[in-house]
CSV table of N, CA and C in Angstrom, one decimal:
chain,number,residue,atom,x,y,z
A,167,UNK,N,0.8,-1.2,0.0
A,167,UNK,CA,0.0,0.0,0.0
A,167,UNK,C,0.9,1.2,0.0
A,168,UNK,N,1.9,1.5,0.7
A,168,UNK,CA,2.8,2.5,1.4
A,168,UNK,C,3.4,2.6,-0.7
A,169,UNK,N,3.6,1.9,-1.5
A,169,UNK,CA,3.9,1.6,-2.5
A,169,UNK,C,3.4,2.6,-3.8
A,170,UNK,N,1.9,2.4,-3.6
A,170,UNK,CA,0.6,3.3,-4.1
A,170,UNK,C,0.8,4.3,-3.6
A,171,UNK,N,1.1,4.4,-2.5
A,171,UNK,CA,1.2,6.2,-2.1
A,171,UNK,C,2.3,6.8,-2.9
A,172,UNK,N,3.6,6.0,-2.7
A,172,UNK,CA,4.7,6.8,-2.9
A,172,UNK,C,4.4,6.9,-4.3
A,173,UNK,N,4.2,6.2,-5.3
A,173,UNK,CA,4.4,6.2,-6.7
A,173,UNK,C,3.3,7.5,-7.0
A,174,UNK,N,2.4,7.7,-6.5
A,174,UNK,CA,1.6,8.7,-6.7
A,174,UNK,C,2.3,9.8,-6.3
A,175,UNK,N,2.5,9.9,-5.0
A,175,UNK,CA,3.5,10.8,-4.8
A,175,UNK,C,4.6,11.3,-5.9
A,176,UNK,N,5.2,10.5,-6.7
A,176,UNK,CA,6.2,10.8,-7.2
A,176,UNK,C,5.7,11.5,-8.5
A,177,UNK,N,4.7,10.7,-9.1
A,177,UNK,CA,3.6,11.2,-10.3
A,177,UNK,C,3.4,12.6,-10.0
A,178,UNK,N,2.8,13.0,-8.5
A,178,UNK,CA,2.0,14.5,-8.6
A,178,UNK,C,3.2,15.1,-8.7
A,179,UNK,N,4.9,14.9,-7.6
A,179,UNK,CA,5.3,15.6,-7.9
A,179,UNK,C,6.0,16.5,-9.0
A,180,UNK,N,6.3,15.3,-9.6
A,180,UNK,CA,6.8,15.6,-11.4
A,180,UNK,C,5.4,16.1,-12.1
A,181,UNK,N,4.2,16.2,-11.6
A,181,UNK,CA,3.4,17.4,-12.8
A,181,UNK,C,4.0,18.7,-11.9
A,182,UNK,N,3.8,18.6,-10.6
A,182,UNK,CA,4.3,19.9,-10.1
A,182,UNK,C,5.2,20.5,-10.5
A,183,UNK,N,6.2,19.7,-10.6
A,183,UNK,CA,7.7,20.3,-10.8
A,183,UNK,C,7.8,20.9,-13.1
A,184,UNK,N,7.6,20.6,-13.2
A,184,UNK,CA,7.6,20.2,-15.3
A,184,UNK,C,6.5,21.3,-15.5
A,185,UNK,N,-19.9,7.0,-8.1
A,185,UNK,CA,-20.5,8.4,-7.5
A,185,UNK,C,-21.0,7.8,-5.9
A,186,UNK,N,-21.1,8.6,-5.2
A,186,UNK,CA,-20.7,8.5,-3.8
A,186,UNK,C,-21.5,9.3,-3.1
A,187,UNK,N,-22.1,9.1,-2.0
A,187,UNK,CA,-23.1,10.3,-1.3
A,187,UNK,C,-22.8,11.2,-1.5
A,188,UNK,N,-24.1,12.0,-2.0
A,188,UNK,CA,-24.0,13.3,-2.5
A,188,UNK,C,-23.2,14.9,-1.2
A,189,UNK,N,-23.4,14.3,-0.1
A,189,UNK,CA,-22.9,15.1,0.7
A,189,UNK,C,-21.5,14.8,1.1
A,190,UNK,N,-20.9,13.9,0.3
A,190,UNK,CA,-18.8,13.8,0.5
A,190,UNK,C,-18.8,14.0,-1.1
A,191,UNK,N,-18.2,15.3,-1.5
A,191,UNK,CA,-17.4,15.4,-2.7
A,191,UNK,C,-16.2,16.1,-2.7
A,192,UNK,N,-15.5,15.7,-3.6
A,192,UNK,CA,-13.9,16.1,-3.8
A,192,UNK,C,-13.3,17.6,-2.7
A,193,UNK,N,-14.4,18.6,-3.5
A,193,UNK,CA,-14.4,20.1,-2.7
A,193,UNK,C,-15.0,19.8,-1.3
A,194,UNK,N,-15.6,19.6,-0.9
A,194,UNK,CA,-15.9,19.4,1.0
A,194,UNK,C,-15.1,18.7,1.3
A,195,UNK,N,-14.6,17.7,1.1
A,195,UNK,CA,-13.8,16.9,2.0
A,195,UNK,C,-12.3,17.3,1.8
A,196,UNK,N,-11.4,17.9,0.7
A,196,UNK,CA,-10.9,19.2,1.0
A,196,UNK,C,-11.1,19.8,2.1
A,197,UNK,N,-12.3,20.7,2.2
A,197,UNK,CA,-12.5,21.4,2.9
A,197,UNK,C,-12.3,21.5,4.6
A,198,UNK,N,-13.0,20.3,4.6
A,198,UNK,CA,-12.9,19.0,5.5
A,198,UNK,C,-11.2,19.0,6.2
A,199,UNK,N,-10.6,18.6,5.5
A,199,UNK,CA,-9.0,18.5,5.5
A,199,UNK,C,-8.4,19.4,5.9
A,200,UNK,N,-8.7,20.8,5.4
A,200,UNK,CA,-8.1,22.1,5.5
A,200,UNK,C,-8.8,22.8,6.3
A,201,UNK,N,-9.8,22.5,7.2
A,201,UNK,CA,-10.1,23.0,8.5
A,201,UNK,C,-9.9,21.7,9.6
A,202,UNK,N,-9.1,20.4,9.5
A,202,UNK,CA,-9.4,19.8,10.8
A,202,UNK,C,-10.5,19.1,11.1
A,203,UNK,N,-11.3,19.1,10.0
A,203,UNK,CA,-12.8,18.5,10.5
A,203,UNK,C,-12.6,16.9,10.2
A,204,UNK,N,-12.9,16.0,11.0
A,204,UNK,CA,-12.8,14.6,11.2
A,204,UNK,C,-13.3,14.0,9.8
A,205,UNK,N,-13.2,13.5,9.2
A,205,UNK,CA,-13.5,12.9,7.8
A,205,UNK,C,-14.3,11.3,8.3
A,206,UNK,N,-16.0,11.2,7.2
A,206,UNK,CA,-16.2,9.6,8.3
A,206,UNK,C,-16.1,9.3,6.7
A,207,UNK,N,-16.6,8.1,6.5
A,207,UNK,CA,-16.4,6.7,6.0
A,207,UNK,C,-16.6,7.3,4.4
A,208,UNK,N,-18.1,8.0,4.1
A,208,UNK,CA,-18.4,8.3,3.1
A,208,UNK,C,-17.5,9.2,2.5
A,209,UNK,N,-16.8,10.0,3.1
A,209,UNK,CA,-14.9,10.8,2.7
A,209,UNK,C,-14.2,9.9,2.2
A,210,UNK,N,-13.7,8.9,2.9
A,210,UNK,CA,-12.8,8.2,2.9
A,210,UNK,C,-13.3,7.5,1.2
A,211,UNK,N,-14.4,6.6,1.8
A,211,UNK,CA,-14.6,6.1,0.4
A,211,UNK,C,-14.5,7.0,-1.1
A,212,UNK,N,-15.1,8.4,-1.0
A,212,UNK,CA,-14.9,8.8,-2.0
A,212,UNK,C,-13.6,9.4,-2.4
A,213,UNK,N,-12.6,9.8,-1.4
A,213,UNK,CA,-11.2,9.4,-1.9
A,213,UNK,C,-10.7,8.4,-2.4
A,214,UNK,N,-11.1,7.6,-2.0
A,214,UNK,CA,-10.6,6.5,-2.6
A,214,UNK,C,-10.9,6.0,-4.2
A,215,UNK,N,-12.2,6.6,-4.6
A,215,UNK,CA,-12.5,6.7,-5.7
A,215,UNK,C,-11.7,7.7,-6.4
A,216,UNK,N,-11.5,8.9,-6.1
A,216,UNK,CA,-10.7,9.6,-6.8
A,216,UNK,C,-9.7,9.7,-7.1
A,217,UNK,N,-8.6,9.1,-5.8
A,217,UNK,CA,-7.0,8.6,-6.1
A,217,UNK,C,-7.1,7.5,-6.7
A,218,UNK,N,-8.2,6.3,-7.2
A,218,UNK,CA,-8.3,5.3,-8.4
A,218,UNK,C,-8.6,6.1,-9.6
A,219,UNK,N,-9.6,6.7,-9.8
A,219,UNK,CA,-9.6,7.5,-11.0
A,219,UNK,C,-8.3,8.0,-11.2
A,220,UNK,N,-7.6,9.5,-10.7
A,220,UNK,CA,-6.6,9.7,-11.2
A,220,UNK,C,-5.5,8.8,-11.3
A,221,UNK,N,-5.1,7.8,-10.2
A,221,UNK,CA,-3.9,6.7,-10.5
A,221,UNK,C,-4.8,6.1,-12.3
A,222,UNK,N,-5.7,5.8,-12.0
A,222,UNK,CA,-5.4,5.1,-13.6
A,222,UNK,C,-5.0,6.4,-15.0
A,223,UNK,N,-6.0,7.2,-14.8
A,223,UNK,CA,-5.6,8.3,-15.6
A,223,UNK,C,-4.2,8.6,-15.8
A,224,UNK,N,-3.5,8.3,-15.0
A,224,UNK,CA,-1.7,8.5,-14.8
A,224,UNK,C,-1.1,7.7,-15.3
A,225,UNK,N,-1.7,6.1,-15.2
A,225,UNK,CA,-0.7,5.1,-15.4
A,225,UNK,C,-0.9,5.0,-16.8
A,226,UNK,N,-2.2,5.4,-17.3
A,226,UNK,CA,-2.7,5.3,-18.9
A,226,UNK,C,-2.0,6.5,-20.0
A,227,UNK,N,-1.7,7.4,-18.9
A,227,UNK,CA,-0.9,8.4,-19.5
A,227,UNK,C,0.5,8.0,-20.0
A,228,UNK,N,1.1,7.4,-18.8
A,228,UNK,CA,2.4,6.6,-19.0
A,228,UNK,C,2.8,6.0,-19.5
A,229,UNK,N,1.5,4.9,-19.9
A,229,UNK,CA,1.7,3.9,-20.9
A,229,UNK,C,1.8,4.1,-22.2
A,230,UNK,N,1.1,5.0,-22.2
A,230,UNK,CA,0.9,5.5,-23.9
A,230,UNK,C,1.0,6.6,-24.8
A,231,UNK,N,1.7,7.7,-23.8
A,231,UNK,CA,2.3,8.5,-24.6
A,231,UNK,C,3.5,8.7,-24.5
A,232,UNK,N,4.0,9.5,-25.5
A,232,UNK,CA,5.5,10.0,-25.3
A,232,UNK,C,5.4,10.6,-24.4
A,233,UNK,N,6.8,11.1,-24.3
A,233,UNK,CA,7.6,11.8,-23.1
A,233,UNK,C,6.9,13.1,-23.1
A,234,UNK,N,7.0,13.9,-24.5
A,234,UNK,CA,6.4,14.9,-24.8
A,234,UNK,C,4.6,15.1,-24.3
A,235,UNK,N,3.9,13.7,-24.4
A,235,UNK,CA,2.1,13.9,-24.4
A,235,UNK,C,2.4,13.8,-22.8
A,236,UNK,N,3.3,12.6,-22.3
A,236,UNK,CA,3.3,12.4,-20.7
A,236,UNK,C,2.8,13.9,-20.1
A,237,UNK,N,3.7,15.0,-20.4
A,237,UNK,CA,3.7,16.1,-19.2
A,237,UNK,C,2.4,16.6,-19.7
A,238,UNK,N,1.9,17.0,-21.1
A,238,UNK,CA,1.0,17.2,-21.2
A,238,UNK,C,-0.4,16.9,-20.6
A,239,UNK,N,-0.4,15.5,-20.4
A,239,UNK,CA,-1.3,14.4,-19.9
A,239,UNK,C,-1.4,14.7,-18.0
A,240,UNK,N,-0.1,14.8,-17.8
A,240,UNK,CA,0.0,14.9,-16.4
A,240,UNK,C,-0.5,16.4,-15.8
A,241,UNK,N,-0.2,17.4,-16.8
A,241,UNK,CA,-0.9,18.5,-15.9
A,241,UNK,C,-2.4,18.3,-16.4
A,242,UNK,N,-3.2,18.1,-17.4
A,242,UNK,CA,-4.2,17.9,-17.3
A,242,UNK,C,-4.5,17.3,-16.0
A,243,UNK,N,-4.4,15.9,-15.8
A,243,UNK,CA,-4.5,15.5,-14.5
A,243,UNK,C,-5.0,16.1,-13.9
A,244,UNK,N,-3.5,17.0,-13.0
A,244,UNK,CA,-3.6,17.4,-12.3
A,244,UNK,C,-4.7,18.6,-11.8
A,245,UNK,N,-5.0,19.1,-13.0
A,245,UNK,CA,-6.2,20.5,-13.4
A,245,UNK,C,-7.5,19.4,-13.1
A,246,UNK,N,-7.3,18.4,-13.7
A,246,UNK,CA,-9.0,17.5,-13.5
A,246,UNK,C,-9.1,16.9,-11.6
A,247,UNK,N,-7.5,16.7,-11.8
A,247,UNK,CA,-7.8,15.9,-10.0
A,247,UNK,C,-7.2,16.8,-9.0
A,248,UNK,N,-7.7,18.1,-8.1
A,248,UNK,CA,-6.3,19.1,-8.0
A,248,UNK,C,-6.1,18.6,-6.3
A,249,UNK,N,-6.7,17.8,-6.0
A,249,UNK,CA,-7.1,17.1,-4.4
A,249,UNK,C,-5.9,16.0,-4.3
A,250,UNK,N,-5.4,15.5,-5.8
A,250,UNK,CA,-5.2,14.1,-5.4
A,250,UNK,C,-3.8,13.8,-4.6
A,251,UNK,N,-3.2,14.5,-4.3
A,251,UNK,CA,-2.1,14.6,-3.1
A,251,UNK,C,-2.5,14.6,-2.1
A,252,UNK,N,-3.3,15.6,-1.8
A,252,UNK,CA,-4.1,15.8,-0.3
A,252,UNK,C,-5.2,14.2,0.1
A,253,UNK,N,-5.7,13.5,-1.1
A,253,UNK,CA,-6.6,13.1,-0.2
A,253,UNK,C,-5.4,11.1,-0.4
A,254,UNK,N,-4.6,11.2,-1.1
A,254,UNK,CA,-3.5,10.6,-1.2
A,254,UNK,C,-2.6,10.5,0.4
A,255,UNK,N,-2.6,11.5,0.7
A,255,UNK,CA,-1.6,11.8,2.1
A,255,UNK,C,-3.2,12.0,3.4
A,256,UNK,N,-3.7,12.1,3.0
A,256,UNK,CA,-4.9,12.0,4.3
A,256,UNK,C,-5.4,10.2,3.9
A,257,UNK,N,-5.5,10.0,3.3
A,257,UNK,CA,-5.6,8.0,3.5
A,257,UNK,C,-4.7,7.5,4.1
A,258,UNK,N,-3.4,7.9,3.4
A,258,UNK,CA,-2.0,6.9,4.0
A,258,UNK,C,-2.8,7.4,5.7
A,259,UNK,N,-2.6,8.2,6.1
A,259,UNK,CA,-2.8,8.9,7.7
A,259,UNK,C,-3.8,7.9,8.3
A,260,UNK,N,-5.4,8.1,7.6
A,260,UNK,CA,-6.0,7.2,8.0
A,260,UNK,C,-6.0,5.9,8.1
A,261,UNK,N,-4.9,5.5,7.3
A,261,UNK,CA,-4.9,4.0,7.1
A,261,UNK,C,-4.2,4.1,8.3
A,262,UNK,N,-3.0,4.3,8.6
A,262,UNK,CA,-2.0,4.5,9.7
A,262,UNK,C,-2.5,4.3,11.1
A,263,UNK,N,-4.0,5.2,11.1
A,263,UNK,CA,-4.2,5.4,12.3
A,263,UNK,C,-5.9,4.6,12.8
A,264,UNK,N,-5.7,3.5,11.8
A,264,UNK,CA,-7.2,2.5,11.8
A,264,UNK,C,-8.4,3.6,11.6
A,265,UNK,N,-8.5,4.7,10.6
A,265,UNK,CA,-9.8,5.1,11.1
A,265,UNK,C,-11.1,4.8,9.3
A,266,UNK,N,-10.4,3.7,8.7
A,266,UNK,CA,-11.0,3.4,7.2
A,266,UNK,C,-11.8,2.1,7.9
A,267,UNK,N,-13.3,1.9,8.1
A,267,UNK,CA,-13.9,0.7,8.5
A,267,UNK,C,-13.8,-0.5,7.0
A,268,UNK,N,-14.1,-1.3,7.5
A,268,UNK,CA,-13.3,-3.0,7.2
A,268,UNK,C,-14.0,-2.4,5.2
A,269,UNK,N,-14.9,-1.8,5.1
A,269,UNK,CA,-15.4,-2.0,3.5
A,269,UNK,C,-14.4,-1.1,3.3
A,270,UNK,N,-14.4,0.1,3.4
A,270,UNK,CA,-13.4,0.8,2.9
A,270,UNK,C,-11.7,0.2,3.1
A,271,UNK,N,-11.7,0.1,3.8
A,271,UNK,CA,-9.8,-0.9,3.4
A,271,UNK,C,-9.9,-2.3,2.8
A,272,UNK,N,-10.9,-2.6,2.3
A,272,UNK,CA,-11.4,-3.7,1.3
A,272,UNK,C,-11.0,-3.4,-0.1
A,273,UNK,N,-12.1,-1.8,0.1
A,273,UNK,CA,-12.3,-1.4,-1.5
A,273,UNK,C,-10.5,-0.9,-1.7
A,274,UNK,N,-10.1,0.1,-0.6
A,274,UNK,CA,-8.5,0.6,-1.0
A,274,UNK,C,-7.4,-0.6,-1.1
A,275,UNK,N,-7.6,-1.7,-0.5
A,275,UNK,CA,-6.7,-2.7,-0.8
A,275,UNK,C,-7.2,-3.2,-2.2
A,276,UNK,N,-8.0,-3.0,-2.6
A,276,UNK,CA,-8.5,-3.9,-3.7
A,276,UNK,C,-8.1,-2.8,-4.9
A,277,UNK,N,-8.3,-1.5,-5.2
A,277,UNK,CA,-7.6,-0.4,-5.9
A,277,UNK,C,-6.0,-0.7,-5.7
A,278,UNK,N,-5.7,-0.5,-4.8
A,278,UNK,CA,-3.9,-1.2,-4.8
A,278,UNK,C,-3.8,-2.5,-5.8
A,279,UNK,N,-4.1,-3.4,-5.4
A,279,UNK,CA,-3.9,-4.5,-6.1
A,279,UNK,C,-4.1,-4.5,-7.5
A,280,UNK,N,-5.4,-3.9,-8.1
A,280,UNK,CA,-5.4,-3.9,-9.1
A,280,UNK,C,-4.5,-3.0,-9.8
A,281,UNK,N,-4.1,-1.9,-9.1
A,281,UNK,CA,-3.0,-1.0,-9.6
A,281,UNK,C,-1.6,-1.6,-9.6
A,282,UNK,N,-1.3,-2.4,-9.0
A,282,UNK,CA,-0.5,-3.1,-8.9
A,282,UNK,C,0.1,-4.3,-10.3
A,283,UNK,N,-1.2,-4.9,-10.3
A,283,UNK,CA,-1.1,-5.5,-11.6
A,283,UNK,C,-1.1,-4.7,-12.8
A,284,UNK,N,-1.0,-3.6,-12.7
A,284,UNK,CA,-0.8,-2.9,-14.2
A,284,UNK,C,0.6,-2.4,-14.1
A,285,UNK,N,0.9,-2.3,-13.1
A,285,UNK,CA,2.9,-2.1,-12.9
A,285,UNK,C,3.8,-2.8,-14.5
């Protein structure tokens, strides 16, 4: 898992550098994050949806374009997912600190794995 993070990690940093209850979306739970406010299940889950959408968006980018479409590809991304660091680095945390109940570290182990198989 610690694996998924980092490589994502590494992905957002090089752009840097170069449906789910309607009441948890990308912007609140942000929000959420950047005031401190405790994040429950329905956050979590829908992070998890988002750092799978962008991880594949990235790896599809990787796969198939040049070097030249790559950065292209990657700041789109980034413009389409602009959370995906934050809620990337607020999982690993929750994972860390047991607060993902048993479906949600199901579904995130199960996104790992299959991200994994496309390595």
């Amino acid at each position: 898992m610690k694996k998924l993070f980092f490589f994502m990690s590494v992905i957002m940093m090089a752009v840097m550098t170069s449906c789910s209850d309607a009441k948890s979306d990308p912007k609140s739970i942000h929000e959420k994050i950047t005031n401190g406010t405790e994040l429950n299940q329905s956050d979590y889950s829908v992070m998890i949806d988002y750092m799978a959408e962008g991880a594949k968006k990235g790896m599809d980018a990787f796969n198939s374009e040049s070097m030249d479409g790559i950065d292209k590809s990657m700041q789109e991304i980034n413009k389409e997912y602009p959370y995906l660091q934050e809620f990337i680095e607020a999982l690993d945390k929750g994972v860390a600190n047991g607060k993902l109940n048993s479906d949600n570290q199901k579904k995130l182990d199960k996104v790992n794995e299959e991200f994994y198989n496309t390595l």
